[in-house]
PDB file of C-alpha atoms in Angstrom:
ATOM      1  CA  UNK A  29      34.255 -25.722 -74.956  1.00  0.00           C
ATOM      2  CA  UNK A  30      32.746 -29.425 -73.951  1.00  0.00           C
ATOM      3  CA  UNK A  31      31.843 -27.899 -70.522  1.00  0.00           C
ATOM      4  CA  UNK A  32      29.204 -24.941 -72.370  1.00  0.00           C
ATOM      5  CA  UNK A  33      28.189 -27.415 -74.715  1.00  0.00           C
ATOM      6  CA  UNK A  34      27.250 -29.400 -71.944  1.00  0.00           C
ATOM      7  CA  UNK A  35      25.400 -26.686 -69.587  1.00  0.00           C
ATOM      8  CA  UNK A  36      23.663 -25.760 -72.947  1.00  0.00           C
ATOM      9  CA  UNK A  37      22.488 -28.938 -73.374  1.00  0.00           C
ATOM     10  CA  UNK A  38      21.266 -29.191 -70.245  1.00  0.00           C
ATOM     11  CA  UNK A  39      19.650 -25.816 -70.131  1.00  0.00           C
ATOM     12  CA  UNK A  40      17.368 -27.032 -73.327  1.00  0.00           C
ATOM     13  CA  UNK A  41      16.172 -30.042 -71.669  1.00  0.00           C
ATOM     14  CA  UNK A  42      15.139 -28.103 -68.480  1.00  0.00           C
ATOM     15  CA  UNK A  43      12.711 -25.558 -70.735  1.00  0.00           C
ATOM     16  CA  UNK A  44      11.641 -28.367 -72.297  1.00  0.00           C
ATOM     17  CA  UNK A  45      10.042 -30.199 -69.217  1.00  0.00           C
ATOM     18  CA  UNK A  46       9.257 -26.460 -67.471  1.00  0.00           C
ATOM     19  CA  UNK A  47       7.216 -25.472 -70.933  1.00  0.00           C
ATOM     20  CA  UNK A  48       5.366 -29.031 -70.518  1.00  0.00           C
ATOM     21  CA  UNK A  49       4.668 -28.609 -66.608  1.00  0.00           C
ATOM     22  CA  UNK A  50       2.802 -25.337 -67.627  1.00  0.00           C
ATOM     23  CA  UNK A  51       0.474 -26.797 -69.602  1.00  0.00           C
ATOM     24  CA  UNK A  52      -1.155 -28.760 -67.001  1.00  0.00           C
ATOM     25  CA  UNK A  53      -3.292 -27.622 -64.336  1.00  0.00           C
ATOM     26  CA  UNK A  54      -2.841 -28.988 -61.310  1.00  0.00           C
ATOM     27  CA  UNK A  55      -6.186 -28.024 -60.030  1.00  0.00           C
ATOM     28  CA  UNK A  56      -8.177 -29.244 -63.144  1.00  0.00           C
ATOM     29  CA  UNK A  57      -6.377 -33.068 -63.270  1.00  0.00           C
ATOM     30  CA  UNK A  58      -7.714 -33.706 -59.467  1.00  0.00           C
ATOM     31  CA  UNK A  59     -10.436 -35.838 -59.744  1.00  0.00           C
ATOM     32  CA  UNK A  60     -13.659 -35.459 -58.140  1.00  0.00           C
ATOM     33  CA  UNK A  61     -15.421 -37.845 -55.705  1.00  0.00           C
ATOM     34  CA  UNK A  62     -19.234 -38.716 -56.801  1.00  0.00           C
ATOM     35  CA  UNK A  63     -21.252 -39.780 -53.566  1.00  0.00           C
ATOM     36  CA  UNK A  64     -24.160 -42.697 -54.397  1.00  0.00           C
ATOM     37  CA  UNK A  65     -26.634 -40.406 -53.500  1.00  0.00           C
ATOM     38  CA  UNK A  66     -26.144 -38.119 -56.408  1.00  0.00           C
ATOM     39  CA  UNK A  67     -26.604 -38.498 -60.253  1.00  0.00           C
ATOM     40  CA  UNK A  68     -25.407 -36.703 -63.591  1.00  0.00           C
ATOM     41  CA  UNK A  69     -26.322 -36.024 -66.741  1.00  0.00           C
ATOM     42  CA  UNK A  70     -24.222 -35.271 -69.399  1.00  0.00           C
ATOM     43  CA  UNK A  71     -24.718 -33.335 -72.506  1.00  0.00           C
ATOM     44  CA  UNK A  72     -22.534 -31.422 -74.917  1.00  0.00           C
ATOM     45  CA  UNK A  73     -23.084 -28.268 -73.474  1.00  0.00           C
ATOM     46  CA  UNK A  74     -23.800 -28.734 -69.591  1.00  0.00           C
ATOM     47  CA  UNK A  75     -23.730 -31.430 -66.915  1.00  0.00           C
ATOM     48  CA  UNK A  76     -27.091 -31.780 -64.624  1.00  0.00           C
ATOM     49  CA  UNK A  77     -26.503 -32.710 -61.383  1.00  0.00           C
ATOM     50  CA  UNK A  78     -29.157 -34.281 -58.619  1.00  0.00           C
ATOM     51  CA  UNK A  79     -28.803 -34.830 -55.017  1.00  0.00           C
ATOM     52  CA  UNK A  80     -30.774 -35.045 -51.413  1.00  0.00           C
ATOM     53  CA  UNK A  81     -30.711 -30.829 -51.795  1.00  0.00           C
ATOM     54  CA  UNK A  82     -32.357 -30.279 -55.379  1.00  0.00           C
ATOM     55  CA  UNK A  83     -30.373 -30.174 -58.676  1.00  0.00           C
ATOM     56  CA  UNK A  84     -28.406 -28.123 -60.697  1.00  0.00           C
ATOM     57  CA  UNK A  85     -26.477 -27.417 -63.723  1.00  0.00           C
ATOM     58  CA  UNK A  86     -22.913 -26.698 -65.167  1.00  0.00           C
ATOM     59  CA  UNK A  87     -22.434 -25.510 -68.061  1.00  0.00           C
ATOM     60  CA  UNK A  88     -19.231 -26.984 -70.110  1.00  0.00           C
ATOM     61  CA  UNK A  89     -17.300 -25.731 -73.312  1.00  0.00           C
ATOM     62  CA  UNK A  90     -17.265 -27.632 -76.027  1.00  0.00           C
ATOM     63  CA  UNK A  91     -13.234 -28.656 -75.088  1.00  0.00           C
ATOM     64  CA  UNK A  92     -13.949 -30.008 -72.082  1.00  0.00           C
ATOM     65  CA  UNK A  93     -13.943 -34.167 -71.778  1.00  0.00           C
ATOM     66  CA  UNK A  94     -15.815 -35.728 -68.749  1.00  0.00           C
ATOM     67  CA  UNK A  95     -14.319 -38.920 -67.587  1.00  0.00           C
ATOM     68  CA  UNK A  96     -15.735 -41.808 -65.534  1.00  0.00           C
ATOM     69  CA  UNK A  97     -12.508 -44.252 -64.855  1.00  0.00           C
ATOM     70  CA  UNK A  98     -14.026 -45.757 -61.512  1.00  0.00           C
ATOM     71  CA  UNK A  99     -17.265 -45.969 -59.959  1.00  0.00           C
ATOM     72  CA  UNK A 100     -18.474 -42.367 -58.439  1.00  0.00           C
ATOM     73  CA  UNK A 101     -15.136 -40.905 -59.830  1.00  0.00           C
ATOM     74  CA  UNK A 102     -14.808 -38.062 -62.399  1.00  0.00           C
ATOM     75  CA  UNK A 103     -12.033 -36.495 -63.950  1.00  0.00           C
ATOM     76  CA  UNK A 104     -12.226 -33.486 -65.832  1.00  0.00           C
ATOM     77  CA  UNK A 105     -10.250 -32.775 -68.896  1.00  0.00           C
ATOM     78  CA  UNK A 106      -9.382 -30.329 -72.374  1.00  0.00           C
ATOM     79  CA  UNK A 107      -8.498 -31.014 -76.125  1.00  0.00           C
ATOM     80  CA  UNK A 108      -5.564 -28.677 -75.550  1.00  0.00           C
ATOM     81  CA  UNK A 109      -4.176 -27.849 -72.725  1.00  0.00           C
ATOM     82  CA  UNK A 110      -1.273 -25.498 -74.589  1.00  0.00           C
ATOM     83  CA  UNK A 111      -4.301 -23.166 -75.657  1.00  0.00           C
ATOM     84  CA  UNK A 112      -4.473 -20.607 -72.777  1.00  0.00           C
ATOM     85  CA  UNK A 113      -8.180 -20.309 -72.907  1.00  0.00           C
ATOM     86  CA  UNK A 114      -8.501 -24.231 -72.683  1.00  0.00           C
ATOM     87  CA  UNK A 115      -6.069 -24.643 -69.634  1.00  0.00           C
ATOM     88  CA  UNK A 116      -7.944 -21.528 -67.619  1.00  0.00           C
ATOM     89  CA  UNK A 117     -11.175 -23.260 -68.161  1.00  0.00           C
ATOM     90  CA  UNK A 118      -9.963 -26.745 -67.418  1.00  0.00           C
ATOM     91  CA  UNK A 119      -9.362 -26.170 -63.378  1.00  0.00           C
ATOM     92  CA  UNK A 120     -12.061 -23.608 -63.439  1.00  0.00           C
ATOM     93  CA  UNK A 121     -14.868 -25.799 -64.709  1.00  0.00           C
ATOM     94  CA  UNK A 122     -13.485 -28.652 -62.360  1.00  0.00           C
ATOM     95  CA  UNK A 123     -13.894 -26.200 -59.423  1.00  0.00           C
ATOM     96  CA  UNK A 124     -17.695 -25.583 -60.701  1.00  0.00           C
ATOM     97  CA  UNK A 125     -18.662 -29.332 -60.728  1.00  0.00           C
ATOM     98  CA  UNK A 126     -16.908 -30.007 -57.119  1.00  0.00           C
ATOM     99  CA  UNK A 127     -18.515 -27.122 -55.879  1.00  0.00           C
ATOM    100  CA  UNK A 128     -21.671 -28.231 -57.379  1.00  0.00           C
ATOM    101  CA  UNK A 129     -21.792 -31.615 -55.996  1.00  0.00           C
ATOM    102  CA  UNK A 130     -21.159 -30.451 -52.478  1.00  0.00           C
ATOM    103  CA  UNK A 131     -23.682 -27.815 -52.703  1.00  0.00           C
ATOM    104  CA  UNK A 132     -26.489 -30.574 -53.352  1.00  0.00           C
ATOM    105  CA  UNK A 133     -25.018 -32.673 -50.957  1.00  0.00           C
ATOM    106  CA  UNK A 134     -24.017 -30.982 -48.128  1.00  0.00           C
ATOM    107  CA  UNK A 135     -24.960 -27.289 -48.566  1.00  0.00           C
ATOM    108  CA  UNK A 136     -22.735 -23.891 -47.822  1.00  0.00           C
ATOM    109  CA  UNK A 137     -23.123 -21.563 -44.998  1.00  0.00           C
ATOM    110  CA  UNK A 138     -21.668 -18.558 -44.255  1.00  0.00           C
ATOM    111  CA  UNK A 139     -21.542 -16.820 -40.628  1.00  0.00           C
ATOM    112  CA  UNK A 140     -21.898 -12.883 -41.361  1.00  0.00           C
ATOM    113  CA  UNK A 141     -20.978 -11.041 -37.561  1.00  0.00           C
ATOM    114  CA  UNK A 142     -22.699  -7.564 -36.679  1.00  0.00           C
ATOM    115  CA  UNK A 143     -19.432  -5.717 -35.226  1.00  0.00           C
ATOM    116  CA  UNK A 144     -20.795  -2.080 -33.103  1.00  0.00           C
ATOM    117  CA  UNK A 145     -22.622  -0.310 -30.987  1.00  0.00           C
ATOM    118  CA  UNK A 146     -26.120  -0.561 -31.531  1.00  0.00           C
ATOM    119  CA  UNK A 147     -25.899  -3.083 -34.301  1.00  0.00           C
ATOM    120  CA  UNK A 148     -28.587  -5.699 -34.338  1.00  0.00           C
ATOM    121  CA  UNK A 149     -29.760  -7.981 -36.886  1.00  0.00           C
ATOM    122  CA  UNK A 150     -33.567  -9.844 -36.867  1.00  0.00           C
ATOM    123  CA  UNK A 151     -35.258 -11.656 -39.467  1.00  0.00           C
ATOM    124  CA  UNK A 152     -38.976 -10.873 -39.908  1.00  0.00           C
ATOM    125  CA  UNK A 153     -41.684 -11.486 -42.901  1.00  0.00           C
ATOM    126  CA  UNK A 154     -40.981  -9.047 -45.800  1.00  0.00           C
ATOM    127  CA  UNK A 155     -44.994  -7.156 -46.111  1.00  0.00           C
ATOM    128  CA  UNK A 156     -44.666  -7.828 -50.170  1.00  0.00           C
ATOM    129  CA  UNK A 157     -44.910 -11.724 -49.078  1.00  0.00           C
ATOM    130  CA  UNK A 158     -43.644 -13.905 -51.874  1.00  0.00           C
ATOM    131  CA  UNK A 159     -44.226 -11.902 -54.784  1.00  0.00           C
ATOM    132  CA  UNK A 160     -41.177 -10.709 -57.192  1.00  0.00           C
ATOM    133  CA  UNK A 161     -39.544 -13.952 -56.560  1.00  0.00           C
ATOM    134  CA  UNK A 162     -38.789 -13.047 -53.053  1.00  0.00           C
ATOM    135  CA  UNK A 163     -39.175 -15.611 -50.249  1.00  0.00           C
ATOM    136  CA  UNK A 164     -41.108 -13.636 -48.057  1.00  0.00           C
ATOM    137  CA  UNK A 165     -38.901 -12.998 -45.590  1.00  0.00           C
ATOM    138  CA  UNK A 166     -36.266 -10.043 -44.944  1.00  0.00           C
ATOM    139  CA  UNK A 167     -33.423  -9.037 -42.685  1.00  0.00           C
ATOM    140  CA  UNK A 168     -34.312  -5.911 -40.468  1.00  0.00           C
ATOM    141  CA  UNK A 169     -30.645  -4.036 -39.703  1.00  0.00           C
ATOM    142  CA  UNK A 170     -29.506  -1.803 -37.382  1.00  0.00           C
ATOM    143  CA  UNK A 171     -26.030  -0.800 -38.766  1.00  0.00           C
ATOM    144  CA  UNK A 172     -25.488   2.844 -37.713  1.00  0.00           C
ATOM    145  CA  UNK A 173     -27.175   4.652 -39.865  1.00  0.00           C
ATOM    146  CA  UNK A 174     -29.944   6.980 -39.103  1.00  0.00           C
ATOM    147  CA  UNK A 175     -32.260   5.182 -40.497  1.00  0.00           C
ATOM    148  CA  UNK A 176     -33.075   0.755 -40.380  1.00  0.00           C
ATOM    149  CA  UNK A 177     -31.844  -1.637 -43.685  1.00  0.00           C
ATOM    150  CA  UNK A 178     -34.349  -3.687 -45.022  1.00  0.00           C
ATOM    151  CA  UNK A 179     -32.629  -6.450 -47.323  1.00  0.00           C
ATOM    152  CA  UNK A 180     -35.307  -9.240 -48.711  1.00  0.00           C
ATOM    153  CA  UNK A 181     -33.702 -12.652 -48.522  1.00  0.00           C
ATOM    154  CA  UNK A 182     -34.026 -14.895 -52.123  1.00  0.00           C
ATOM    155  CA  UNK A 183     -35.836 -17.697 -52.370  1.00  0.00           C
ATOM    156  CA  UNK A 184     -32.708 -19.615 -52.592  1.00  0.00           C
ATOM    157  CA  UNK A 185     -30.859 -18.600 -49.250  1.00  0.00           C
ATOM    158  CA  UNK A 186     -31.672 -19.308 -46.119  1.00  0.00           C
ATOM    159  CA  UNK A 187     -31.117 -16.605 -43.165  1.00  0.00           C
ATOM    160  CA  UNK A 188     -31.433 -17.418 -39.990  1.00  0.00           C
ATOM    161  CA  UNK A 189     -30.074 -14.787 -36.860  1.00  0.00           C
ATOM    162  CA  UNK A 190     -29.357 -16.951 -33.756  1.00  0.00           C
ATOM    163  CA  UNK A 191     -28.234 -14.131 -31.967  1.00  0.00           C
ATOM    164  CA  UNK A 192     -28.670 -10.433 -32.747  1.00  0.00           C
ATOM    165  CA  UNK A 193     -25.243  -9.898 -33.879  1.00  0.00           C
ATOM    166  CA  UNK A 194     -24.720 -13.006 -35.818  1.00  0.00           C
ATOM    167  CA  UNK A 195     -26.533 -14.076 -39.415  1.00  0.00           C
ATOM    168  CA  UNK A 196     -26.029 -17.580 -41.124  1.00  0.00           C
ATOM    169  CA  UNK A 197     -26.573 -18.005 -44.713  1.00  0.00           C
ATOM    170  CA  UNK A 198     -26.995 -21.023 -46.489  1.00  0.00           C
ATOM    171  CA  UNK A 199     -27.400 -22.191 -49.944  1.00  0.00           C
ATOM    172  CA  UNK A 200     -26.671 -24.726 -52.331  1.00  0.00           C
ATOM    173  CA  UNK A 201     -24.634 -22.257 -54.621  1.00  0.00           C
ATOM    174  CA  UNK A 202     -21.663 -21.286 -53.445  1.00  0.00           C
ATOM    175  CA  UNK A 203     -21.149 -18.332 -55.919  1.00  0.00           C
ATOM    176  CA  UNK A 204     -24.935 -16.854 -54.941  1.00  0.00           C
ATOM    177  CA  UNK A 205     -24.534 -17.302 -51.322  1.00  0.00           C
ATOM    178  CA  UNK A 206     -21.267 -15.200 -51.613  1.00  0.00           C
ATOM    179  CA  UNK A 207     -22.916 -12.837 -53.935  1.00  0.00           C
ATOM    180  CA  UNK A 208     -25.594 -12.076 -51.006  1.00  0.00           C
ATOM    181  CA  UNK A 209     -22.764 -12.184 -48.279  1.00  0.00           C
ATOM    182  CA  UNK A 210     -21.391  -9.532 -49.770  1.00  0.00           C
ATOM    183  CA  UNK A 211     -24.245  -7.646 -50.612  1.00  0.00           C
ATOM    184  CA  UNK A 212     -24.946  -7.014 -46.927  1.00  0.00           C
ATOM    185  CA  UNK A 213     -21.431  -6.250 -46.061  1.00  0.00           C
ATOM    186  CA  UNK A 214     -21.449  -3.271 -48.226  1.00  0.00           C
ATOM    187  CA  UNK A 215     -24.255  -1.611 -45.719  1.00  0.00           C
ATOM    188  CA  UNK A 216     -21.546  -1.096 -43.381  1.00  0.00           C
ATOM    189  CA  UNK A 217     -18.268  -2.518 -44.677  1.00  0.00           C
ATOM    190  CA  UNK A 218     -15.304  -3.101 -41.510  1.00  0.00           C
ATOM    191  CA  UNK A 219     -13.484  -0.263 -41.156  1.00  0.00           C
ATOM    192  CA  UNK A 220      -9.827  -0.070 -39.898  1.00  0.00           C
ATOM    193  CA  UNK A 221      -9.829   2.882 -37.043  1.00  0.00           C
ATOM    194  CA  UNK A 222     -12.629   1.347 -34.712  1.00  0.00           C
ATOM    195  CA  UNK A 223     -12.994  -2.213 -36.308  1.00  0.00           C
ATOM    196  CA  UNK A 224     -17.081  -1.860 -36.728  1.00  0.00           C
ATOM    197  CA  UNK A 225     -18.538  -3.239 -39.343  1.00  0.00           C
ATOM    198  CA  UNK A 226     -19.997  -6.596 -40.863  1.00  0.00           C
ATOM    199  CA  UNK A 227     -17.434  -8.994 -40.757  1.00  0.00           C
ATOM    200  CA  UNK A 228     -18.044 -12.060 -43.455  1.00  0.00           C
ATOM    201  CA  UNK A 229     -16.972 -15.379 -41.726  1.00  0.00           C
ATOM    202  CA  UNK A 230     -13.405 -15.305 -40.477  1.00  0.00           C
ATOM    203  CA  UNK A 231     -12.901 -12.087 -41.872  1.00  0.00           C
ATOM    204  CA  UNK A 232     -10.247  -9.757 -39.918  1.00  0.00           C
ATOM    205  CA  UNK A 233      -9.023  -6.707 -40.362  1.00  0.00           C
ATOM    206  CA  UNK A 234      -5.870  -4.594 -38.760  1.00  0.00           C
ATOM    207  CA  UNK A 235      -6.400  -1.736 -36.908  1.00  0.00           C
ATOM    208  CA  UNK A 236      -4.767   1.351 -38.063  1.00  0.00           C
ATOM    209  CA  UNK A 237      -3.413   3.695 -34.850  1.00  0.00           C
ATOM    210  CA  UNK A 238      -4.581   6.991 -34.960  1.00  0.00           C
ATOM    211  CA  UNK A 239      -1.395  10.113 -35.110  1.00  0.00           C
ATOM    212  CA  UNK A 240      -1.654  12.281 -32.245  1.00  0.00           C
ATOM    213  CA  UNK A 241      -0.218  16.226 -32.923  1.00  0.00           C
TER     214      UNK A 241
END
């Protein structure tokens, strides 16, 4: 009897510290590096951030708590973390500002690869020029089809085609430059018999082996 007393003793204490390790997120309590050359702003309901690459804004619930504990050092954290909605938002918005900072800072790129016979890439001036918010350029593809893709690039990316088979994107939003990315992968998306396609940075896909009767 003093043995299961004892296991259910110790069974209580162990869901105990489990329920309180699930209510932190592990992402969310990391905190994030500020370089010198960047500055914030801080309301109730965003956070403006400047750097070397232009500026930009995250928006915040009203939950989250910015922290400054050192010099060019923020940590991120909720009222609640028990609340479910709290604790997704906590590592999520952390990811936003991180991604943020780095976008101003450094910048993203993305290599997009032309995988086929025939399929070319160039980037020429789009004839509507810079009207309709466009930049004034577009991509000219050659992706199979019987007939060319003409995708206008945003003012906000930057294409440029080295080679004929090879695009790089860049921009200082993460989430838009992969938004683009994918928009031109769907032209021709990499298929798994003859492994053509457009292939989105390391991207890979296995071949499937065709049955013989």
């Amino acid at each position: 009897m003093i043995q299961r007393l004892h296991l259910c003793t110790t069974a209580r204490c162990f869901s105990t510290t489990s329920s309180v390790q699930a209510h932190l997120s592990h992402i969310g309590r990391e905190p994030i590096k500020v370089p010198a050359s960047v500055t914030l702003n801080t309301t109730q309901n965003a956070i403006s951030i400047n750097g070397p690459l232009g500026s930009t804004s995250v928006p915040l619930k009203p939950f989250v708590k910015l922290n400054f504990p050192e010099p060019n050092v923020m940590t991120v954290a909720v009222e609640s973390p028990s609340v479910k909605e709290q604790r997704q938002m906590w590592g999520t918005t952390r990811t936003h500002i991180s991604n943020a900072i780095t976008g101003i800072t450094e910048g993203f790129s993305v290599p997009l690869y032309l995988v086929g016979v025939g399929y070319r890439a160039a980037i020429e001036s789009d004839p509507r020029g810079k009207t309709e918010g466009q930049s004034g350029q577009r991509l000219h593809l050659k992706l199979g089809h019987s007939h060319p893709i003409y995708v206008p690039v945003p003012p906000h990316i930057k294409a440029e085609v080295p080679i004929a088979t090879k695009i790089v994107l860049s921009c200082t939003d993460k989430h838009l430059l992969g938004l683009f990315a994918a928009k031109i992968r769907e032209f021709r998306k990499p298929e798994p018999y003859k492994g053509k396609g457009v292939f989105v940075g390391r991207e890979q896909i296995r071949i499937k082996s065709v049955k013989k009767k």
